XYZ file of C-alpha atoms in Angstrom:
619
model
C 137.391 184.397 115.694
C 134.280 182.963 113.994
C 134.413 179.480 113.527
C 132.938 179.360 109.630
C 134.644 176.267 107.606
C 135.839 173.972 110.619
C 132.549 173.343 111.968
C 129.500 171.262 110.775
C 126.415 171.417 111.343
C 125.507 167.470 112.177
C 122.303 167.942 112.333
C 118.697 169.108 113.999
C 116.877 167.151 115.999
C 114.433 166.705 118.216
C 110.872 167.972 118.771
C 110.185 170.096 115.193
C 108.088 172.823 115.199
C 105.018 173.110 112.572
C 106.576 174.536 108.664
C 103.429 176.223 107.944
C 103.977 179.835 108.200
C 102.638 180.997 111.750
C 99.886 183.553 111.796
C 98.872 186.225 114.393
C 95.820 186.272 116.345
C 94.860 189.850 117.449
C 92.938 190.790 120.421
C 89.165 191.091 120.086
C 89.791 194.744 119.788
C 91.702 195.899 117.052
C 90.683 193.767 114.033
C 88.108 196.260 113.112
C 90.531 198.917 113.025
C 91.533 196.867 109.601
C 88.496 195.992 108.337
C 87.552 199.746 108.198
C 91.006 200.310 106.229
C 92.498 202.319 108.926
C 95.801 200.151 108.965
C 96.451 197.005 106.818
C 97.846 193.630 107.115
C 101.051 194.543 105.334
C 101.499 196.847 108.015
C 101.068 200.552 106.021
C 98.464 202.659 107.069
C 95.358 202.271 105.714
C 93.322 204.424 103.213
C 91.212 205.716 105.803
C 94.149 206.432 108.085
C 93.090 209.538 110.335
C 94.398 211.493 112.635
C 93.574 214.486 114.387
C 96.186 217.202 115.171
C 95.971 220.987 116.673
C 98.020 224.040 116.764
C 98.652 225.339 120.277
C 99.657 229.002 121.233
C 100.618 229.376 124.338
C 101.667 232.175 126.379
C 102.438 232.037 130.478
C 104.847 233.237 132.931
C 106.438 231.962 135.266
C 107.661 233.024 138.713
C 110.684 230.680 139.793
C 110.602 231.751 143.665
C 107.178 231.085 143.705
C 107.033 228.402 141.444
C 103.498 229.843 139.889
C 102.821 229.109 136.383
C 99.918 231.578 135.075
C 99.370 231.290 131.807
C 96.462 231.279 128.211
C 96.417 228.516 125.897
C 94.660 228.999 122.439
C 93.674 225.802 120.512
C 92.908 225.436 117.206
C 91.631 221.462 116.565
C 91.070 219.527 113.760
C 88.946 216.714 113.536
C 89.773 214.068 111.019
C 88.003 211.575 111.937
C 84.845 209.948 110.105
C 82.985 210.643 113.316
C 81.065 213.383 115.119
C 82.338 215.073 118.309
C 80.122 215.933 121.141
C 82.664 216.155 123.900
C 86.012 217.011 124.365
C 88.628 215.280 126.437
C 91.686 217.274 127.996
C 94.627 215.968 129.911
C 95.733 218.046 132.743
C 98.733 216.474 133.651
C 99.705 218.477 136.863
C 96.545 216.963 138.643
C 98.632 214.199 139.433
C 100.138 216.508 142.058
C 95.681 217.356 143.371
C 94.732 216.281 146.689
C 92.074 213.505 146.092
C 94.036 212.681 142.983
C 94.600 208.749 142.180
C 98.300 208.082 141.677
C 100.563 205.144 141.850
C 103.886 207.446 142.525
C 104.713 208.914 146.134
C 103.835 212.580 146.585
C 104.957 214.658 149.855
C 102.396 216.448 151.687
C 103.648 219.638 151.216
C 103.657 219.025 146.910
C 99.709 218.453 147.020
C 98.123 221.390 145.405
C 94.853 222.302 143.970
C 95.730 221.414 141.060
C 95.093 223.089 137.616
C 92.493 225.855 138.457
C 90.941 227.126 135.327
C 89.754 231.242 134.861
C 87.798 231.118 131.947
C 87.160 228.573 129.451
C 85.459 229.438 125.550
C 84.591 227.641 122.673
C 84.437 229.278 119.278
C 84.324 232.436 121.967
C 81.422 231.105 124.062
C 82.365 231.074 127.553
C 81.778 227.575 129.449
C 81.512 228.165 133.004
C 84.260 226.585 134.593
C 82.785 225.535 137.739
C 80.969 222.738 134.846
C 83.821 220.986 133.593
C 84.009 218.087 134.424
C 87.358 217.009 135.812
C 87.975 213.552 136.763
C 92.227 213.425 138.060
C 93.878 214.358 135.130
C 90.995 214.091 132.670
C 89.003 216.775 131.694
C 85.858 216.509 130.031
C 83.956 219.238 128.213
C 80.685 218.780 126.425
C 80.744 220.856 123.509
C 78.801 221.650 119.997
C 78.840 219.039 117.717
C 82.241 218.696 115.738
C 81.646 216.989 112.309
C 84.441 215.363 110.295
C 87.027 217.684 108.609
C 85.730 220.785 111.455
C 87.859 222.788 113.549
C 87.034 223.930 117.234
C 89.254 227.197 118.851
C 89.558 226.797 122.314
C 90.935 229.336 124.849
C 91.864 228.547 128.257
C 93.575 230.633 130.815
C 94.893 229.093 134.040
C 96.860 228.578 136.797
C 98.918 225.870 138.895
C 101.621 225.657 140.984
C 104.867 223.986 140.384
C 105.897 220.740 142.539
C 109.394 221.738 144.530
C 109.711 218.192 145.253
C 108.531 214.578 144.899
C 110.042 215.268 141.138
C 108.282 213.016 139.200
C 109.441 214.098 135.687
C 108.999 218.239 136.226
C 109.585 220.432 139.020
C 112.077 222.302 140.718
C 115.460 221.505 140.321
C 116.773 223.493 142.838
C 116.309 227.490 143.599
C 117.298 228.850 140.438
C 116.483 225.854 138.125
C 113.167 224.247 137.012
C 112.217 221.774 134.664
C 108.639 222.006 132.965
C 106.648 219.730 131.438
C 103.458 218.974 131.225
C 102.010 222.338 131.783
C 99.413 223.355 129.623
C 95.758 221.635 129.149
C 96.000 219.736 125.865
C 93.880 217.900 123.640
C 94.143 213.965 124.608
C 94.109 211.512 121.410
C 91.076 210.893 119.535
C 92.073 207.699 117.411
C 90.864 205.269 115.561
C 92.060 202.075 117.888
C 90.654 203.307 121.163
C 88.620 206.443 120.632
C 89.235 208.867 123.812
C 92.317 208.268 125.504
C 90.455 207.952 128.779
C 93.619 206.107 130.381
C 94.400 208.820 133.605
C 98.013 209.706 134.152
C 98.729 207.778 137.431
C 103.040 208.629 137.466
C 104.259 205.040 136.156
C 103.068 204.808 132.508
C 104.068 207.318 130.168
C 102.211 209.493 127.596
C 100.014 209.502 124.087
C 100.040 212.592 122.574
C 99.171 213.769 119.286
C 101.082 215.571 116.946
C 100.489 219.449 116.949
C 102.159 222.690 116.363
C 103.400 224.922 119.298
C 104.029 228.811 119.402
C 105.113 229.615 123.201
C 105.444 232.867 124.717
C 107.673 232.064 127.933
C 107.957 235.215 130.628
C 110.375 234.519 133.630
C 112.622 237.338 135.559
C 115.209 238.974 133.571
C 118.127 237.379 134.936
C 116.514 233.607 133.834
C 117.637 231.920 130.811
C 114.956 229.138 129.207
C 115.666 226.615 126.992
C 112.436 224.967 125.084
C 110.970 222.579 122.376
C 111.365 224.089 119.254
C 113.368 226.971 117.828
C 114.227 230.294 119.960
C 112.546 232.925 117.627
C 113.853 236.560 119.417
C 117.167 235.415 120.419
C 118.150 239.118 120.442
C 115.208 240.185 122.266
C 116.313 238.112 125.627
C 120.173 237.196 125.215
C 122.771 239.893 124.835
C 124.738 239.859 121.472
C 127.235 238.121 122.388
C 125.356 234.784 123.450
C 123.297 235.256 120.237
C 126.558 235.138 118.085
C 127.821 231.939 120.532
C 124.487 230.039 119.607
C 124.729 230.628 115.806
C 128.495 229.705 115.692
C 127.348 226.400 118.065
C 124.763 225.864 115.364
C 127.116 225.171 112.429
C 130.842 223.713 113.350
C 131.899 220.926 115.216
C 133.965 222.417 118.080
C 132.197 222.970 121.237
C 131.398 226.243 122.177
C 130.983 227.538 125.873
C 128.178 229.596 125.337
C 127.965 229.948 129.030
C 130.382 229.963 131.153
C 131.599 230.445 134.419
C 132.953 233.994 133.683
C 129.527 234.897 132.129
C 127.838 234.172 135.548
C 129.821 236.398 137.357
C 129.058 239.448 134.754
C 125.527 238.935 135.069
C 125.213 240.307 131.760
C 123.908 237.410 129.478
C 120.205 238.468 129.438
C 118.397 241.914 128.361
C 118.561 243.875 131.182
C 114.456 244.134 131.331
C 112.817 243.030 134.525
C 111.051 240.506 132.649
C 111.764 238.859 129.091
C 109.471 237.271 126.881
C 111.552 234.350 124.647
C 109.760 232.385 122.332
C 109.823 229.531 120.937
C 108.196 227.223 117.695
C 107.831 223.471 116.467
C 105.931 222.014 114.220
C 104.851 218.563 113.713
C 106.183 217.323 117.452
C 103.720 215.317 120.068
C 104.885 217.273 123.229
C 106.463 220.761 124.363
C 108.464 221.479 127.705
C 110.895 224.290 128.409
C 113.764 224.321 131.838
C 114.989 227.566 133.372
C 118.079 228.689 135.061
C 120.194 231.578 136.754
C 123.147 229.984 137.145
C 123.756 227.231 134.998
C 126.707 226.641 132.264
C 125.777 226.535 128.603
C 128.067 224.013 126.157
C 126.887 223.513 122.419
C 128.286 222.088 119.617
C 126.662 220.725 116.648
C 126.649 217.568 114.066
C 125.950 217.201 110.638
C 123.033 214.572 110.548
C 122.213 214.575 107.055
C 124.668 213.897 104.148
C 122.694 214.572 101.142
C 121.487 218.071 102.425
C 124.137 218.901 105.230
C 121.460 219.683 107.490
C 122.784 220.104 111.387
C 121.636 219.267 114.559
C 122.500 221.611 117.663
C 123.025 219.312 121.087
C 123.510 221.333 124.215
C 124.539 220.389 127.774
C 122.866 222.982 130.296
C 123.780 222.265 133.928
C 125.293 223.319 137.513
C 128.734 223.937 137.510
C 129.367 221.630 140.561
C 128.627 218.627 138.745
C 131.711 217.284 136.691
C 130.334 214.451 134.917
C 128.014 216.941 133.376
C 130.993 218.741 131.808
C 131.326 215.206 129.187
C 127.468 215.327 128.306
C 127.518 217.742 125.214
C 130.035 215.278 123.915
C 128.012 212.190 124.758
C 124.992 214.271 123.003
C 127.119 214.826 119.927
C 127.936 211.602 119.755
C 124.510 209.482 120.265
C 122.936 211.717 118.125
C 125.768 211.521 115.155
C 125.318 207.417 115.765
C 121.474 207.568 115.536
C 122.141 209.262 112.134
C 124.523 207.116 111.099
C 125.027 204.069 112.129
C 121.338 202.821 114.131
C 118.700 203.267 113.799
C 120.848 205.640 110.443
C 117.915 207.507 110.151
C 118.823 211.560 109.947
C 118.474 213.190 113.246
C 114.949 215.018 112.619
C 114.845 217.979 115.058
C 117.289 221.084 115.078
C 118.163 220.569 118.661
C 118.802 217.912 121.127
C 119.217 219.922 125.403
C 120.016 217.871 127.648
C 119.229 219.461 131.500
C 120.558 219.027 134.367
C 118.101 218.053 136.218
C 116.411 215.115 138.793
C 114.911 212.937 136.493
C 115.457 211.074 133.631
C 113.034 211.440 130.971
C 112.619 212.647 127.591
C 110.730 215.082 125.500
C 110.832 216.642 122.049
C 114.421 217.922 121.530
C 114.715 217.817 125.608
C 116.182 215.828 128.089
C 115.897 216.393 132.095
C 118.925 213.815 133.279
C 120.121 213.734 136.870
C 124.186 213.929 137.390
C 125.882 210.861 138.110
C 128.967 209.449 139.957
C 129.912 206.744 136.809
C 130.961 207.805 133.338
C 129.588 204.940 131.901
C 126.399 205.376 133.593
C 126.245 208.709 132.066
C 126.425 207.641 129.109
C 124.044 204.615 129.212
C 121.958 207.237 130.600
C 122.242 210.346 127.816
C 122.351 207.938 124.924
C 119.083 205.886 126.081
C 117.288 209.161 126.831
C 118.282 210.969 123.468
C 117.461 207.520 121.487
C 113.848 208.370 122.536
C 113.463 211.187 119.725
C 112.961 207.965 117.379
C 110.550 206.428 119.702
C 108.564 207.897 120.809
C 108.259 211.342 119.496
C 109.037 210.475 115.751
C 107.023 207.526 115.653
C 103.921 208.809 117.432
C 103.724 205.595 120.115
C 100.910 205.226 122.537
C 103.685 204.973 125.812
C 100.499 204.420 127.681
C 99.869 201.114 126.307
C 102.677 200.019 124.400
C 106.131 200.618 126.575
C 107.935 198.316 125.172
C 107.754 199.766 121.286
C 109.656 202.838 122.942
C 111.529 201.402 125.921
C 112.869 198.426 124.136
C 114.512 200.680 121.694
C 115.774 203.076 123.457
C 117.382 200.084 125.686
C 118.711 198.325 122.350
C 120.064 201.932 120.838
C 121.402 202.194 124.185
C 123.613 198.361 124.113
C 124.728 199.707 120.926
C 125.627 203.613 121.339
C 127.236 203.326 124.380
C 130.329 200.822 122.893
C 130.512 203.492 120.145
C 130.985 206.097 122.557
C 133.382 204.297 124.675
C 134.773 201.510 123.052
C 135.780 199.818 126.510
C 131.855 199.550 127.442
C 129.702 196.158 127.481
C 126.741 197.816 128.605
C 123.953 194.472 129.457
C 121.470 196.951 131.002
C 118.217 194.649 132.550
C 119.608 191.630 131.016
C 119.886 189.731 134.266
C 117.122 191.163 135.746
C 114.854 189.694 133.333
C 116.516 186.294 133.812
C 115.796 186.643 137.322
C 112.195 187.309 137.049
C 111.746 185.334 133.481
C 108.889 182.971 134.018
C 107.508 183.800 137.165
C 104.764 186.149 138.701
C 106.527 189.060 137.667
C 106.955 188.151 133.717
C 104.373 188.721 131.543
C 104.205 189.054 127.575
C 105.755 191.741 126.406
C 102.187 192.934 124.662
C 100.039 192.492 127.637
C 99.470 196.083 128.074
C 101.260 198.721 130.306
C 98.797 200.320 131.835
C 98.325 196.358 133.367
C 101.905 196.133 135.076
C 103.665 197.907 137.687
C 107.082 197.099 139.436
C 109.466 194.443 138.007
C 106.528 193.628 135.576
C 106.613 196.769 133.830
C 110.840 197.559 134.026
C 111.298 193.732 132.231
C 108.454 193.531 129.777
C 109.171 197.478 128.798
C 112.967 197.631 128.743
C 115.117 193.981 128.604
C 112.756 191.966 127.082
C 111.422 193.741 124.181
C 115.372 195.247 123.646
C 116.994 191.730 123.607
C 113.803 190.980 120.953
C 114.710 193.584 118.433
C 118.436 192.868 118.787
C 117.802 188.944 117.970
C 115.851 189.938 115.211
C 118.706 192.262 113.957
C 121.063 189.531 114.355
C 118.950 186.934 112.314
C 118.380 189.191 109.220
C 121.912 191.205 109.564
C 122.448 194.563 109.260
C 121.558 195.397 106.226
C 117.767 193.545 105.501
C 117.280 194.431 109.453
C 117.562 197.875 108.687
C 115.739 198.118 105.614
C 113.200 196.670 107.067
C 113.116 199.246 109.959
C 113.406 202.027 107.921
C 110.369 201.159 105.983
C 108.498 200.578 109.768
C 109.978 204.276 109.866
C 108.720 205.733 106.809
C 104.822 204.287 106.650
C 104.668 205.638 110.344
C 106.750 208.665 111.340
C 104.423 211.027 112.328
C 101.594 208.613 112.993
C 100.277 206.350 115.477
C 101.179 202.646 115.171
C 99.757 199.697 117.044
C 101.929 196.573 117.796
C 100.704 194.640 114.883
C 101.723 197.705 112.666
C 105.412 197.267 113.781
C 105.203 193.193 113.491
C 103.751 193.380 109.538
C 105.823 196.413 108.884
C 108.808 194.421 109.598
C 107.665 191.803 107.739
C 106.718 193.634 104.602
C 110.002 195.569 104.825
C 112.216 192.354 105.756
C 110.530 189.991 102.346
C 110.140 187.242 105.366
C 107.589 186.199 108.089
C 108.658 186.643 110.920
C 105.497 185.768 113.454
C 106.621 183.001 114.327
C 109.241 184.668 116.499
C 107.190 187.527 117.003
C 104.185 185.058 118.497
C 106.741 183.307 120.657
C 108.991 186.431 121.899
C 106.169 188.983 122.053
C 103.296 187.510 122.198
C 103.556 184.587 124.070
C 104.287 183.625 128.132
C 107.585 181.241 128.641
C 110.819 181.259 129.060
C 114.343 181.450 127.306
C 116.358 178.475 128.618
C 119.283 176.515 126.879
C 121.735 174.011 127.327
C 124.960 172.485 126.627
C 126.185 169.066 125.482
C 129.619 167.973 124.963
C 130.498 164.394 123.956
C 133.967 163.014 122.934
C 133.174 161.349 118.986
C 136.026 161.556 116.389
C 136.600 164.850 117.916
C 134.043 166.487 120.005
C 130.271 166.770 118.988
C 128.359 169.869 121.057
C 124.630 169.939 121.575
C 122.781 172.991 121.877
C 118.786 172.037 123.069
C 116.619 175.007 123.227
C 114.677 173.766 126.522
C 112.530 176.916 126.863
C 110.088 178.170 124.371
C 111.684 181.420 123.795
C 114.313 181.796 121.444
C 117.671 182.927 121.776
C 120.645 183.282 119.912
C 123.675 180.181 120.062
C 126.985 181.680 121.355
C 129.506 178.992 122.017
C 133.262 179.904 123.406
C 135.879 177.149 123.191
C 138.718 177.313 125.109
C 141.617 175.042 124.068
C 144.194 173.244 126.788
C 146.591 176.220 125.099
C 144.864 179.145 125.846
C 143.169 180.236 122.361
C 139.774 180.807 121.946
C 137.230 180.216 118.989
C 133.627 181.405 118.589
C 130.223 179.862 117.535
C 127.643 181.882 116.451
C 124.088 180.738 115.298
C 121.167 183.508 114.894
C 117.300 182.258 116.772
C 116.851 181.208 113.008
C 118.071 178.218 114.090
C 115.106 177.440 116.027
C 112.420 178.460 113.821
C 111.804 174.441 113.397
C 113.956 172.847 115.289
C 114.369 172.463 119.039
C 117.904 170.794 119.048
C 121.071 171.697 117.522
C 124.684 169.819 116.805
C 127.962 171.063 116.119
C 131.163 168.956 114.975
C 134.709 170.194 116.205
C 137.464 168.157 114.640
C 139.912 166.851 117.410
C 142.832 169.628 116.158
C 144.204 170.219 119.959
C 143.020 169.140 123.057
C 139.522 170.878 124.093
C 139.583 172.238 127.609
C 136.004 173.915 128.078
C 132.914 174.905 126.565
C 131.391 177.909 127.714
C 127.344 178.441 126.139
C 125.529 182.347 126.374
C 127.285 185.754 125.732
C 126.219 189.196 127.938
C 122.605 189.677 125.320
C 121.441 186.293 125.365
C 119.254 185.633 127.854
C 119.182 182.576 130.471
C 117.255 181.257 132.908
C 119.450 178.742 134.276
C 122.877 178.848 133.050
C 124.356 176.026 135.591
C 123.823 173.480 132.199
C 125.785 175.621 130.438
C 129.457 174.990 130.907
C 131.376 171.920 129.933
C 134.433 171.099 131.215
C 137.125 168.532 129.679
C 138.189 166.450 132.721
């Protein structure tokens, strides 16, 4: 239990830290980003907030045995900015896989391809030679007519690539039979307000920045294939047979699960339109990224959740995957379940997208409404897994963050979402995912601050400062305002930036504003700055027992003290990192009730470097 009235506080001591409230210093960089009002010091955008934003029709087949993805992509793009356009920039994300291509990922010989090739190439319907663009890895630039603010610019593209069958790094072929895609389609790379061009090439480590757009996509595979996509499935009846069409809508609005595929179905062969090709399509609006899987023999489960009280609204979550492997056949209900506890309980923020499919594929990695997760041995790692992949719709996708840059405001929640989700899902669980690999490295070569950007780390450097670090931040910070202020003040981080593109400093005065308290001071010495957490324990017999806590390192961490009495019970201590705001020493009295046998300091989220001064024992 939680020891509230028998203890004392005796005091704080030692070295205290400055009262004044801290402020933060921002990188040379970004300030003018708020003196031209694009985002403000309370954190809400700014009244010049821009963004630009395209629709994207897209229409390609797809030839599994071949793995050759043909294909036209239409662009319509807006430009909202205050400034001028003279050039274009495009990502072509399956250059990574081009011979001559820099990337820090391991590619076989036998998965390096040409890369994208591009037919034909117009703006506003004026052919552009495509032997002059100008394509630099997996940048593209194209000079182009001057695009003033408020404009829009139609691009069509038709092209060609093939498919990686290994060295799966995010996309490829699954096996024969089963792909995932992503990345597949030339897109428009972010035009903001921070950075201009994202110019930062896709190298395999560091994720993606992609702006917000709407996405029509015609997908054409062999008859017998069954695709599952971003978005809504717009001619069900045109590519599934009746009876899967009437499975899907009866998935869509009860509880139960529902084996839309099964084992039986495979052996009918009779789940698609008998055509030699079908077309299925597919729309979403308002979503950063769009990817689609294919498959001729997997099994189908779908169930769905109620995610919204006040309008009853559902979300569909699907498990798509090879019969053979079993833990798969738990994943719908480990879907269900994260995405009912994202609505509901953290970050209890309404599920925004119709579906959530998880695939089974050789990755794990997240996209609008999909998931491509490799099967696993461990139940529990299956969970950890689907719940920390599916608590990416938040962040990034809802939230708009620049992945490229800023891991951590993604990684770090879908690592926290994941400590929490998984004990929900299986009571029995204590998942401490990176915690003691971040004491390991905390400190040395391989630490950095969390904001030191991610296009800067590789390795240990990256996992740590993307995942533990920034994870065990936002749960401290949850512990020291409690539940409820911790989550207003995320929701209104939420709400001035879903669908947008916020910075760091957005996030730290967002929580600020939303919490009524500043909070730099532990965001300057958690996120900002270098150090270490470190603390230690002090037990000295005085009219009872009087316990020290000293906060050695300079990063702070919560106080979790165990007592364990000559009798076998057990009591608690618990003291939130508001403790050392101003203080770097704390005391606890414990009346001298029954004998005292040991005192244990830390708990499985509070982070140590060196826990050998952390036990006490009474001998």
């Amino acid at each position: 239990m939680l020891i509230k009235q028998s203890l004392v506080i005796l005091a704080l001591i030692g070295s205290a830290r400055a009262s004044a409230q801290e402020t933060l210093s921002m990188p040379s960089n970004l300030p003018a980003a708020y003196e031209k009002s694009t985002r403000t010091n309370s954190g809400e955008p700014g009244t010049k907030y821009w963004q630009n934003t395209g629709t994207y029709n897209i229409d390609i087949n797809f030839n599994p045995e071949t793995r050759l993805l043909t294909g036209k992509v239409d662009i319509d793009y807006v430009n909202n900015s205050p400034n001028t356009l003279q050039q274009i920039v495009f990502k072509l994300y399956p250059n990574i896989y081009k011979k001559g291509s820099m990337r820090m990922m391991p590619v076989r010989s036998h998965d390096i391809t040409d890369g994208v090739h591009i037919s034909s190439f117009q703006v506003n319907s004026a052919a552009i030679d495509s032997n002059q663009l100008r394509i630099d890895g997996t940048n593209m630039m194209v000079q182009v007519p001057a695009l003033a603010p408020g404009g829009t610019m139609h691009f069509s593209i038709q092209y060609a690539y093939t498919l990686n069958k290994t060295s799966h790094i995010r996309t490829g072929e699954i096996e024969p039979g089963a792909d995932f895609i992503a990345y597949f389609f030339p897109r428009i790379a972010v035009y903001d307000d921070i950075d201009g061009w994202n110019m930062e090439p896709y190298l395999g480590p560091q994720e993606f920045y992609n702006d917000f757009g709407n996405f029509n996509a015609t997908i054409t595979v062999p008859g017998n294939y069954v695709v599952w996509a971003t978005g809504d499935l717009a001619n069900c009846n045109e590519v599934l047979n009746e009876t899967y069409c009437q499975r899907l809508r009866t998935a869509e609005q009860q509880d139960e699960v529902v084996n839309i595929i099964d084992s039986a179905d495979l052996k009918q062969k009779n789940i698609t339109r008998p055509n030699a090709f079908n077309a299925w399509k597919f729309s979403a609006t308002n979503v950063t990224d769009f990817a689609f899987c294919v498959s001729d023999h997997y099994l189908w489960k779908a169930t769905s959740v109620e995610v919204d009280p006040a309008t009853k609204r559902r979300t569909r979550v699907d498990a798509v995957f090879n019969p053979a492997h079993k833990d798969y056949y738990e994943v719908v209900d480990f879907n269900r379940k994260t995405v009912w506890a994202m609505s509901h309980v953290f970050p209890r923020w309404p599920f925004p997208y119709s579906h959530e499919t998880i695939f089974d594929g050789l990755d794990q990695m997240e996209y609008p409404m999909m998931v491509n997760d490799n099967p696993l041995e461990s139940r529990s790692e299956t969970i950890e897994l689907v719940d920390h992949e599916v608590f990416h719709t938040m962040f990034p996708f809802y939230m708009g963050i620049n992945e490229t840059k800023y891991a951590w405001m993604d990684e770090g929640w879908a690592t926290i979402g994941e400590w929490i989700i998984s004990t929900i899902i299986d009571t029995s669980l204590r998942d401490g995912y990176g915690v003691h690999g971040y004491e390991s490295v905390a400190g040395s070569e391989n630490d950095a601050p969390i904001t030191s950007l991610s296009t800067q780390m590789t390795g240990t450097n990256y996992f740590v400062n993307s995942y533990p670090k920034p994870g065990l931040g936002y749960l401290y910070v949850k512990d020291m305002l409690g539940d409820t202020l911790f989550t207003k003040a995320l929701h209104y981080y939420i709400q001035q930036w879903q669908g947008k593109h916020p910075i760091p400093f957005d996030f730290f005065n967002c929580m600020n504003t939303g919490s009524g308290k500043n909070l730099n001071w532990f965001w300057k010495r958690w996120f900002i700055d270098g150090g270490v957490p470190d603390l230690s324990l002090k037990v000295k017999k005085q009219a009872g027992y009087k316990i020290t806590v000293d906060c050695k390192g300079n990063k702070p961490v919560p106080v979790d003290v165990t007592l364990t009495y000559e009798d076998g019970s057990t009591e608690k201590i618990h003291r939130s990192i508001a403790v050392w705001e101003k203080a770097g020493s704390i005391s606890f009295s414990i009346p001298e009730k029954k004998a005292l046998k040991s005192v244990l300091l830390g708990s499985t989220y509070v982070a140590d470097v060196n826990r050998k001064d952390n036990i006490w024992n009474n001998k």
